[in-house]
Amino acid sequence: MKEILANNIPNQWFFCNPFKNSNERIIEKLSKKTGVVFFFEKPFKNSDFVKAIGPLTFLCRKKKIIFLIQSTFFWASKYKAQGILMDKNNKFLCNMVSLNLLKTKFFLAIKVHSFIEAVKFSNNTDLIFISNVFRTNSHPERKELGVKNFIKLCVFLKKNLNYALGGMSKKNLARVQNKNLNGFGAISYFRK
């Protein structure tokens, strides 16, 4: 199944925090050309996250939208996700046997914020979200990479599928477009 989906990887990704009320409406408007990444900001209760994403994953499957779930093999399997968004502290990254097993069934994605993280994770993932390219409304406390550092990371990660994340708008996307960029991920971009 992973091989079949490989040719249909979206170039746009809606980062969906399932605790926001407008998500169902946003997913209803999406086409198959946009994927969904279900993520959470800590602290949270795992049971609350799982309960919140249930109806949204059903909607994605109904609309044939590719979706990823953050950090959980069990729930990614149960909800028939196509991938897992691992965070840098994810225990699967430390266990290559588990990581190789995951890679046979799921797309593996990660967010990288620096060259150190890019070196560490570039060989073990299919999709890389390079973040934060610009300042964002959703995470105003996070420092931006800026255009030069972002493009340097894209060149370094050219063997991966790279996506810009953080402060994405049509104008900002045009500023970072390069041959090693496959698309972008966003939150606010899809809330308009």
PDB file of N, CA and C in Angstrom, residues 93-185:
ATOM      1  N   LEU A  93      12.775   6.129  17.224  1.00  0.00           N
ATOM      2  CA  LEU A  93      14.010   6.589  16.595  1.00  0.00           C
ATOM      3  C   LEU A  93      15.238   5.947  17.220  1.00  0.00           C
ATOM      4  N   CYS A  94      15.122   5.470  18.445  1.00  0.00           N
ATOM      5  CA  CYS A  94      16.244   4.844  19.136  1.00  0.00           C
ATOM      6  C   CYS A  94      16.336   3.355  18.837  1.00  0.00           C
ATOM      7  N   ASN A  95      15.293   2.783  18.294  1.00  0.00           N
ATOM      8  CA  ASN A  95      15.256   1.340  18.077  1.00  0.00           C
ATOM      9  C   ASN A  95      15.127   1.063  16.586  1.00  0.00           C
ATOM     10  N   MET A  96      16.239   0.777  15.923  1.00  0.00           N
ATOM     11  CA  MET A  96      16.236   0.618  14.469  1.00  0.00           C
ATOM     12  C   MET A  96      15.376  -0.553  14.011  1.00  0.00           C
ATOM     13  N   VAL A  97      15.241  -1.594  14.824  1.00  0.00           N
ATOM     14  CA  VAL A  97      14.384  -2.716  14.439  1.00  0.00           C
ATOM     15  C   VAL A  97      12.943  -2.227  14.325  1.00  0.00           C
ATOM     16  N   SER A  98      12.496  -1.509  15.336  1.00  0.00           N
ATOM     17  CA  SER A  98      11.137  -0.972  15.302  1.00  0.00           C
ATOM     18  C   SER A  98      10.976   0.034  14.172  1.00  0.00           C
ATOM     19  N   LEU A  99      11.974   0.856  13.951  1.00  0.00           N
ATOM     20  CA  LEU A  99      11.911   1.864  12.898  1.00  0.00           C
ATOM     21  C   LEU A  99      11.803   1.196  11.532  1.00  0.00           C
ATOM     22  N   ASN A 100      12.607   0.182  11.289  1.00  0.00           N
ATOM     23  CA  ASN A 100      12.536  -0.528  10.006  1.00  0.00           C
ATOM     24  C   ASN A 100      11.186  -1.203   9.817  1.00  0.00           C
ATOM     25  N   LEU A 101      10.619  -1.749  10.876  1.00  0.00           N
ATOM     26  CA  LEU A 101       9.291  -2.346  10.809  1.00  0.00           C
ATOM     27  C   LEU A 101       8.248  -1.286  10.477  1.00  0.00           C
ATOM     28  N   LEU A 102       8.333  -0.142  11.116  1.00  0.00           N
ATOM     29  CA  LEU A 102       7.395   0.950  10.841  1.00  0.00           C
ATOM     30  C   LEU A 102       7.474   1.401   9.387  1.00  0.00           C
ATOM     31  N   LYS A 103       8.689   1.485   8.869  1.00  0.00           N
ATOM     32  CA  LYS A 103       8.880   1.992   7.508  1.00  0.00           C
ATOM     33  C   LYS A 103       8.260   1.088   6.453  1.00  0.00           C
ATOM     34  N   THR A 104       8.051  -0.191   6.759  1.00  0.00           N
ATOM     35  CA  THR A 104       7.422  -1.071   5.775  1.00  0.00           C
ATOM     36  C   THR A 104       5.929  -0.793   5.636  1.00  0.00           C
ATOM     37  N   LYS A 105       5.318  -0.242   6.684  1.00  0.00           N
ATOM     38  CA  LYS A 105       3.876  -0.032   6.677  1.00  0.00           C
ATOM     39  C   LYS A 105       3.465   1.434   6.535  1.00  0.00           C
ATOM     40  N   PHE A 106       4.264   2.333   7.070  1.00  0.00           N
ATOM     41  CA  PHE A 106       3.888   3.749   7.143  1.00  0.00           C
ATOM     42  C   PHE A 106       4.932   4.650   6.498  1.00  0.00           C
ATOM     43  N   PHE A 107       4.455   5.809   6.044  1.00  0.00           N
ATOM     44  CA  PHE A 107       5.376   6.898   5.761  1.00  0.00           C
ATOM     45  C   PHE A 107       5.819   7.432   7.111  1.00  0.00           C
ATOM     46  N   LEU A 108       7.095   7.735   7.236  1.00  0.00           N
ATOM     47  CA  LEU A 108       7.592   8.323   8.470  1.00  0.00           C
ATOM     48  C   LEU A 108       7.958   9.775   8.189  1.00  0.00           C
ATOM     49  N   ALA A 109       7.436  10.651   9.018  1.00  0.00           N
ATOM     50  CA  ALA A 109       7.679  12.081   8.867  1.00  0.00           C
ATOM     51  C   ALA A 109       8.226  12.632  10.174  1.00  0.00           C
ATOM     52  N   ILE A 110       8.969  13.719  10.059  1.00  0.00           N
ATOM     53  CA  ILE A 110       9.503  14.376  11.249  1.00  0.00           C
ATOM     54  C   ILE A 110       9.636  15.866  10.961  1.00  0.00           C
ATOM     55  N   LYS A 111       9.619  16.654  12.019  1.00  0.00           N
ATOM     56  CA  LYS A 111       9.911  18.077  11.908  1.00  0.00           C
ATOM     57  C   LYS A 111      11.361  18.272  12.332  1.00  0.00           C
ATOM     58  N   VAL A 112      12.128  18.998  11.521  1.00  0.00           N
ATOM     59  CA  VAL A 112      13.486  19.363  11.910  1.00  0.00           C
ATOM     60  C   VAL A 112      13.577  20.877  12.031  1.00  0.00           C
ATOM     61  N   HIS A 113      14.354  21.307  13.006  1.00  0.00           N
ATOM     62  CA  HIS A 113      14.460  22.733  13.309  1.00  0.00           C
ATOM     63  C   HIS A 113      15.885  23.259  13.164  1.00  0.00           C
ATOM     64  N   SER A 114      16.837  22.369  12.826  1.00  0.00           N
ATOM     65  CA  SER A 114      18.241  22.772  12.766  1.00  0.00           C
ATOM     66  C   SER A 114      19.032  21.768  11.941  1.00  0.00           C
ATOM     67  N   PHE A 115      20.282  22.122  11.637  1.00  0.00           N
ATOM     68  CA  PHE A 115      21.165  21.203  10.914  1.00  0.00           C
ATOM     69  C   PHE A 115      21.482  19.980  11.755  1.00  0.00           C
ATOM     70  N   ILE A 116      21.590  20.146  13.059  1.00  0.00           N
ATOM     71  CA  ILE A 116      21.871  19.004  13.946  1.00  0.00           C
ATOM     72  C   ILE A 116      20.763  17.969  13.821  1.00  0.00           C
ATOM     73  N   GLU A 117      19.514  18.399  13.875  1.00  0.00           N
ATOM     74  CA  GLU A 117      18.388  17.475  13.724  1.00  0.00           C
ATOM     75  C   GLU A 117      18.334  16.906  12.303  1.00  0.00           C
ATOM     76  N   ALA A 118      18.654  17.705  11.307  1.00  0.00           N
ATOM     77  CA  ALA A 118      18.637  17.226   9.923  1.00  0.00           C
ATOM     78  C   ALA A 118      19.642  16.091   9.736  1.00  0.00           C
ATOM     79  N   VAL A 119      20.835  16.236  10.297  1.00  0.00           N
ATOM     80  CA  VAL A 119      21.855  15.182  10.204  1.00  0.00           C
ATOM     81  C   VAL A 119      21.362  13.921  10.909  1.00  0.00           C
ATOM     82  N   LYS A 120      20.767  14.097  12.061  1.00  0.00           N
ATOM     83  CA  LYS A 120      20.337  12.963  12.877  1.00  0.00           C
ATOM     84  C   LYS A 120      19.201  12.164  12.239  1.00  0.00           C
ATOM     85  N   PHE A 121      18.253  12.844  11.598  1.00  0.00           N
ATOM     86  CA  PHE A 121      17.024  12.173  11.168  1.00  0.00           C
ATOM     87  C   PHE A 121      16.861  11.992   9.663  1.00  0.00           C
ATOM     88  N   SER A 122      17.737  12.540   8.848  1.00  0.00           N
ATOM     89  CA  SER A 122      17.500  12.535   7.401  1.00  0.00           C
ATOM     90  C   SER A 122      17.491  11.145   6.774  1.00  0.00           C
ATOM     91  N   ASN A 123      18.202  10.198   7.331  1.00  0.00           N
ATOM     92  CA  ASN A 123      18.252   8.857   6.733  1.00  0.00           C
ATOM     93  C   ASN A 123      17.103   7.955   7.154  1.00  0.00           C
ATOM     94  N   ASN A 124      16.319   8.366   8.124  1.00  0.00           N
ATOM     95  CA  ASN A 124      15.307   7.473   8.696  1.00  0.00           C
ATOM     96  C   ASN A 124      13.873   7.889   8.405  1.00  0.00           C
ATOM     97  N   THR A 125      13.685   8.887   7.567  1.00  0.00           N
ATOM     98  CA  THR A 125      12.328   9.374   7.340  1.00  0.00           C
ATOM     99  C   THR A 125      12.038   9.556   5.853  1.00  0.00           C
ATOM    100  N   ASP A 126      10.755   9.568   5.533  1.00  0.00           N
ATOM    101  CA  ASP A 126      10.312   9.778   4.160  1.00  0.00           C
ATOM    102  C   ASP A 126      10.001  11.244   3.881  1.00  0.00           C
ATOM    103  N   LEU A 127       9.357  11.898   4.839  1.00  0.00           N
ATOM    104  CA  LEU A 127       8.954  13.292   4.680  1.00  0.00           C
ATOM    105  C   LEU A 127       9.575  14.112   5.801  1.00  0.00           C
ATOM    106  N   ILE A 128      10.103  15.276   5.451  1.00  0.00           N
ATOM    107  CA  ILE A 128      10.696  16.157   6.463  1.00  0.00           C
ATOM    108  C   ILE A 128      10.029  17.521   6.370  1.00  0.00           C
ATOM    109  N   PHE A 129       9.487  17.945   7.500  1.00  0.00           N
ATOM    110  CA  PHE A 129       8.917  19.287   7.616  1.00  0.00           C
ATOM    111  C   PHE A 129       9.979  20.161   8.269  1.00  0.00           C
ATOM    112  N   ILE A 130      10.499  21.125   7.514  1.00  0.00           N
ATOM    113  CA  ILE A 130      11.552  22.014   8.007  1.00  0.00           C
ATOM    114  C   ILE A 130      10.868  23.219   8.626  1.00  0.00           C
ATOM    115  N   SER A 131      11.138  23.422   9.923  1.00  0.00           N
ATOM    116  CA  SER A 131      10.345  24.379  10.703  1.00  0.00           C
ATOM    117  C   SER A 131      11.223  25.196  11.643  1.00  0.00           C
ATOM    118  N   ASN A 132      10.794  26.266  12.042  1.00  0.00           N
ATOM    119  CA  ASN A 132       9.861  27.248  11.533  1.00  0.00           C
ATOM    120  C   ASN A 132      10.581  28.113  10.517  1.00  0.00           C
ATOM    121  N   VAL A 133      10.087  28.147   9.307  1.00  0.00           N
ATOM    122  CA  VAL A 133      10.713  28.951   8.267  1.00  0.00           C
ATOM    123  C   VAL A 133      10.538  30.428   8.594  1.00  0.00           C
ATOM    124  N   PHE A 134       9.320  30.821   8.940  1.00  0.00           N
ATOM    125  CA  PHE A 134       9.004  32.208   9.305  1.00  0.00           C
ATOM    126  C   PHE A 134       8.314  32.201  10.662  1.00  0.00           C
ATOM    127  N   ARG A 135       8.162  33.365  11.243  1.00  0.00           N
ATOM    128  CA  ARG A 135       7.380  33.487  12.493  1.00  0.00           C
ATOM    129  C   ARG A 135       5.941  33.087  12.191  1.00  0.00           C
ATOM    130  N   THR A 136       5.294  32.529  13.196  1.00  0.00           N
ATOM    131  CA  THR A 136       3.923  32.069  12.989  1.00  0.00           C
ATOM    132  C   THR A 136       2.987  32.654  14.028  1.00  0.00           C
ATOM    133  N   ASN A 137       1.714  32.724  13.655  1.00  0.00           N
ATOM    134  CA  ASN A 137       0.686  33.140  14.607  1.00  0.00           C
ATOM    135  C   ASN A 137       0.428  32.043  15.633  1.00  0.00           C
ATOM    136  N   SER A 138       0.539  30.787  15.202  1.00  0.00           N
ATOM    137  CA  SER A 138       0.226  29.684  16.103  1.00  0.00           C
ATOM    138  C   SER A 138       1.344  29.414  17.113  1.00  0.00           C
ATOM    139  N   HIS A 139       2.587  29.762  16.768  1.00  0.00           N
ATOM    140  CA  HIS A 139       3.727  29.559  17.679  1.00  0.00           C
ATOM    141  C   HIS A 139       4.634  30.784  17.658  1.00  0.00           C
ATOM    142  N   PRO A 140       4.139  31.924  18.153  1.00  0.00           N
ATOM    143  CA  PRO A 140       4.921  33.164  18.055  1.00  0.00           C
ATOM    144  C   PRO A 140       6.228  33.142  18.864  1.00  0.00           C
ATOM    145  N   GLU A 141       6.343  32.229  19.810  1.00  0.00           N
ATOM    146  CA  GLU A 141       7.545  32.158  20.646  1.00  0.00           C
ATOM    147  C   GLU A 141       8.711  31.457  19.953  1.00  0.00           C
ATOM    148  N   ARG A 142       8.462  30.752  18.878  1.00  0.00           N
ATOM    149  CA  ARG A 142       9.518  29.998  18.192  1.00  0.00           C
ATOM    150  C   ARG A 142      10.299  30.892  17.236  1.00  0.00           C
ATOM    151  N   LYS A 143      11.602  30.703  17.234  1.00  0.00           N
ATOM    152  CA  LYS A 143      12.492  31.470  16.368  1.00  0.00           C
ATOM    153  C   LYS A 143      12.388  30.955  14.931  1.00  0.00           C
ATOM    154  N   GLU A 144      12.458  31.856  13.977  1.00  0.00           N
ATOM    155  CA  GLU A 144      12.391  31.457  12.567  1.00  0.00           C
ATOM    156  C   GLU A 144      13.766  31.094  12.030  1.00  0.00           C
ATOM    157  N   LEU A 145      13.791  30.189  11.040  1.00  0.00           N
ATOM    158  CA  LEU A 145      15.041  29.822  10.376  1.00  0.00           C
ATOM    159  C   LEU A 145      15.500  30.910   9.417  1.00  0.00           C
ATOM    160  N   GLY A 146      14.548  31.527   8.735  1.00  0.00           N
ATOM    161  CA  GLY A 146      14.871  32.494   7.697  1.00  0.00           C
ATOM    162  C   GLY A 146      15.090  31.800   6.367  1.00  0.00           C
ATOM    163  N   VAL A 147      15.050  32.557   5.293  1.00  0.00           N
ATOM    164  CA  VAL A 147      15.112  32.014   3.940  1.00  0.00           C
ATOM    165  C   VAL A 147      16.447  31.317   3.669  1.00  0.00           C
ATOM    166  N   LYS A 148      17.568  31.957   3.995  1.00  0.00           N
ATOM    167  CA  LYS A 148      18.888  31.369   3.689  1.00  0.00           C
ATOM    168  C   LYS A 148      19.088  30.031   4.389  1.00  0.00           C
ATOM    169  N   ASN A 149      18.831  29.973   5.692  1.00  0.00           N
ATOM    170  CA  ASN A 149      19.015  28.718   6.424  1.00  0.00           C
ATOM    171  C   ASN A 149      18.047  27.645   5.943  1.00  0.00           C
ATOM    172  N   PHE A 150      16.837  28.053   5.615  1.00  0.00           N
ATOM    173  CA  PHE A 150      15.861  27.091   5.109  1.00  0.00           C
ATOM    174  C   PHE A 150      16.352  26.465   3.801  1.00  0.00           C
ATOM    175  N   ILE A 151      16.809  27.284   2.872  1.00  0.00           N
ATOM    176  CA  ILE A 151      17.272  26.762   1.577  1.00  0.00           C
ATOM    177  C   ILE A 151      18.510  25.890   1.764  1.00  0.00           C
ATOM    178  N   LYS A 152      19.400  26.251   2.662  1.00  0.00           N
ATOM    179  CA  LYS A 152      20.573  25.405   2.949  1.00  0.00           C
ATOM    180  C   LYS A 152      20.126  24.036   3.464  1.00  0.00           C
ATOM    181  N   LEU A 153      19.105  24.016   4.323  1.00  0.00           N
ATOM    182  CA  LEU A 153      18.587  22.738   4.819  1.00  0.00           C
ATOM    183  C   LEU A 153      17.961  21.927   3.685  1.00  0.00           C
ATOM    184  N   CYS A 154      17.241  22.574   2.799  1.00  0.00           N
ATOM    185  CA  CYS A 154      16.648  21.869   1.652  1.00  0.00           C
ATOM    186  C   CYS A 154      17.727  21.221   0.796  1.00  0.00           C
ATOM    187  N   VAL A 155      18.813  21.938   0.558  1.00  0.00           N
ATOM    188  CA  VAL A 155      19.907  21.387  -0.250  1.00  0.00           C
ATOM    189  C   VAL A 155      20.527  20.196   0.480  1.00  0.00           C
ATOM    190  N   PHE A 156      20.763  20.340   1.769  1.00  0.00           N
ATOM    191  CA  PHE A 156      21.335  19.243   2.550  1.00  0.00           C
ATOM    192  C   PHE A 156      20.420  18.016   2.541  1.00  0.00           C
ATOM    193  N   LEU A 157      19.112  18.243   2.586  1.00  0.00           N
ATOM    194  CA  LEU A 157      18.118  17.171   2.659  1.00  0.00           C
ATOM    195  C   LEU A 157      17.539  16.810   1.295  1.00  0.00           C
ATOM    196  N   LYS A 158      18.267  17.067   0.222  1.00  0.00           N
ATOM    197  CA  LYS A 158      17.720  16.915  -1.125  1.00  0.00           C
ATOM    198  C   LYS A 158      17.269  15.493  -1.476  1.00  0.00           C
ATOM    199  N   LYS A 159      17.708  14.489  -0.744  1.00  0.00           N
ATOM    200  CA  LYS A 159      17.279  13.113  -1.017  1.00  0.00           C
ATOM    201  C   LYS A 159      15.924  12.801  -0.375  1.00  0.00           C
ATOM    202  N   ASN A 160      15.416  13.695   0.440  1.00  0.00           N
ATOM    203  CA  ASN A 160      14.144  13.506   1.130  1.00  0.00           C
ATOM    204  C   ASN A 160      13.046  14.319   0.449  1.00  0.00           C
ATOM    205  N   LEU A 161      11.809  14.054   0.852  1.00  0.00           N
ATOM    206  CA  LEU A 161      10.690  14.911   0.456  1.00  0.00           C
ATOM    207  C   LEU A 161      10.601  16.004   1.511  1.00  0.00           C
ATOM    208  N   ASN A 162      10.910  17.229   1.122  1.00  0.00           N
ATOM    209  CA  ASN A 162      10.995  18.350   2.055  1.00  0.00           C
ATOM    210  C   ASN A 162       9.797  19.283   1.922  1.00  0.00           C
ATOM    211  N   TYR A 163       9.337  19.733   3.077  1.00  0.00           N
ATOM    212  CA  TYR A 163       8.183  20.633   3.129  1.00  0.00           C
ATOM    213  C   TYR A 163       8.494  21.795   4.063  1.00  0.00           C
ATOM    214  N   ALA A 164       8.142  22.996   3.620  1.00  0.00           N
ATOM    215  CA  ALA A 164       8.304  24.193   4.449  1.00  0.00           C
ATOM    216  C   ALA A 164       7.172  24.220   5.466  1.00  0.00           C
ATOM    217  N   LEU A 165       7.497  24.577   6.694  1.00  0.00           N
ATOM    218  CA  LEU A 165       6.490  24.649   7.755  1.00  0.00           C
ATOM    219  C   LEU A 165       6.771  25.872   8.614  1.00  0.00           C
ATOM    220  N   GLY A 166       5.737  26.638   8.863  1.00  0.00           N
ATOM    221  CA  GLY A 166       5.862  27.789   9.741  1.00  0.00           C
ATOM    222  C   GLY A 166       5.742  29.106   9.003  1.00  0.00           C
ATOM    223  N   GLY A 167       4.606  29.781   9.197  1.00  0.00           N
ATOM    224  CA  GLY A 167       4.398  31.089   8.590  1.00  0.00           C
ATOM    225  C   GLY A 167       4.136  31.039   7.098  1.00  0.00           C
ATOM    226  N   MET A 168       3.589  29.942   6.617  1.00  0.00           N
ATOM    227  CA  MET A 168       3.388  29.789   5.176  1.00  0.00           C
ATOM    228  C   MET A 168       2.187  30.593   4.675  1.00  0.00           C
ATOM    229  N   SER A 169       2.452  31.334   3.641  1.00  0.00           N
ATOM    230  CA  SER A 169       1.443  32.065   2.872  1.00  0.00           C
ATOM    231  C   SER A 169       1.896  31.954   1.422  1.00  0.00           C
ATOM    232  N   LYS A 170       1.071  32.368   0.481  1.00  0.00           N
ATOM    233  CA  LYS A 170       1.491  32.310  -0.927  1.00  0.00           C
ATOM    234  C   LYS A 170       2.749  33.143  -1.141  1.00  0.00           C
ATOM    235  N   LYS A 171       2.799  34.302  -0.517  1.00  0.00           N
ATOM    236  CA  LYS A 171       3.957  35.180  -0.659  1.00  0.00           C
ATOM    237  C   LYS A 171       5.208  34.528  -0.058  1.00  0.00           C
ATOM    238  N   ASN A 172       5.100  33.990   1.151  1.00  0.00           N
ATOM    239  CA  ASN A 172       6.253  33.366   1.794  1.00  0.00           C
ATOM    240  C   ASN A 172       6.693  32.100   1.071  1.00  0.00           C
ATOM    241  N   LEU A 173       5.749  31.335   0.546  1.00  0.00           N
ATOM    242  CA  LEU A 173       6.099  30.128  -0.190  1.00  0.00           C
ATOM    243  C   LEU A 173       6.920  30.483  -1.434  1.00  0.00           C
ATOM    244  N   ALA A 174       6.541  31.555  -2.110  1.00  0.00           N
ATOM    245  CA  ALA A 174       7.297  32.002  -3.292  1.00  0.00           C
ATOM    246  C   ALA A 174       8.723  32.388  -2.901  1.00  0.00           C
ATOM    247  N   ARG A 175       8.918  32.923  -1.704  1.00  0.00           N
ATOM    248  CA  ARG A 175      10.251  33.346  -1.250  1.00  0.00           C
ATOM    249  C   ARG A 175      11.190  32.167  -1.008  1.00  0.00           C
ATOM    250  N   VAL A 176      10.646  30.984  -0.692  1.00  0.00           N
ATOM    251  CA  VAL A 176      11.493  29.837  -0.344  1.00  0.00           C
ATOM    252  C   VAL A 176      11.475  28.732  -1.400  1.00  0.00           C
ATOM    253  N   GLN A 177      10.748  28.943  -2.478  1.00  0.00           N
ATOM    254  CA  GLN A 177      10.635  27.915  -3.518  1.00  0.00           C
ATOM    255  C   GLN A 177      12.013  27.571  -4.060  1.00  0.00           C
ATOM    256  N   ASN A 178      12.293  26.270  -4.159  1.00  0.00           N
ATOM    257  CA  ASN A 178      13.556  25.797  -4.728  1.00  0.00           C
ATOM    258  C   ASN A 178      13.358  24.366  -5.200  1.00  0.00           C
ATOM    259  N   LYS A 179      14.320  23.855  -5.957  1.00  0.00           N
ATOM    260  CA  LYS A 179      14.152  22.535  -6.572  1.00  0.00           C
ATOM    261  C   LYS A 179      14.139  21.392  -5.570  1.00  0.00           C
ATOM    262  N   ASN A 180      14.561  21.631  -4.341  1.00  0.00           N
ATOM    263  CA  ASN A 180      14.567  20.595  -3.311  1.00  0.00           C
ATOM    264  C   ASN A 180      13.386  20.710  -2.352  1.00  0.00           C
ATOM    265  N   LEU A 181      12.395  21.502  -2.716  1.00  0.00           N
ATOM    266  CA  LEU A 181      11.207  21.694  -1.889  1.00  0.00           C
ATOM    267  C   LEU A 181      10.012  21.040  -2.564  1.00  0.00           C
ATOM    268  N   ASN A 182       9.327  20.160  -1.840  1.00  0.00           N
ATOM    269  CA  ASN A 182       8.187  19.437  -2.400  1.00  0.00           C
ATOM    270  C   ASN A 182       6.851  20.092  -2.104  1.00  0.00           C
ATOM    271  N   GLY A 183       6.815  21.027  -1.165  1.00  0.00           N
ATOM    272  CA  GLY A 183       5.561  21.671  -0.812  1.00  0.00           C
ATOM    273  C   GLY A 183       5.660  22.308   0.554  1.00  0.00           C
ATOM    274  N   PHE A 184       4.518  22.386   1.231  1.00  0.00           N
ATOM    275  CA  PHE A 184       4.489  23.060   2.527  1.00  0.00           C
ATOM    276  C   PHE A 184       3.452  22.443   3.445  1.00  0.00           C
ATOM    277  N   GLY A 185       3.610  22.736   4.721  1.00  0.00           N
ATOM    278  CA  GLY A 185       2.634  22.400   5.744  1.00  0.00           C
ATOM    279  C   GLY A 185       2.238  23.679   6.447  1.00  0.00           C
TER     280      GLY A 185
END
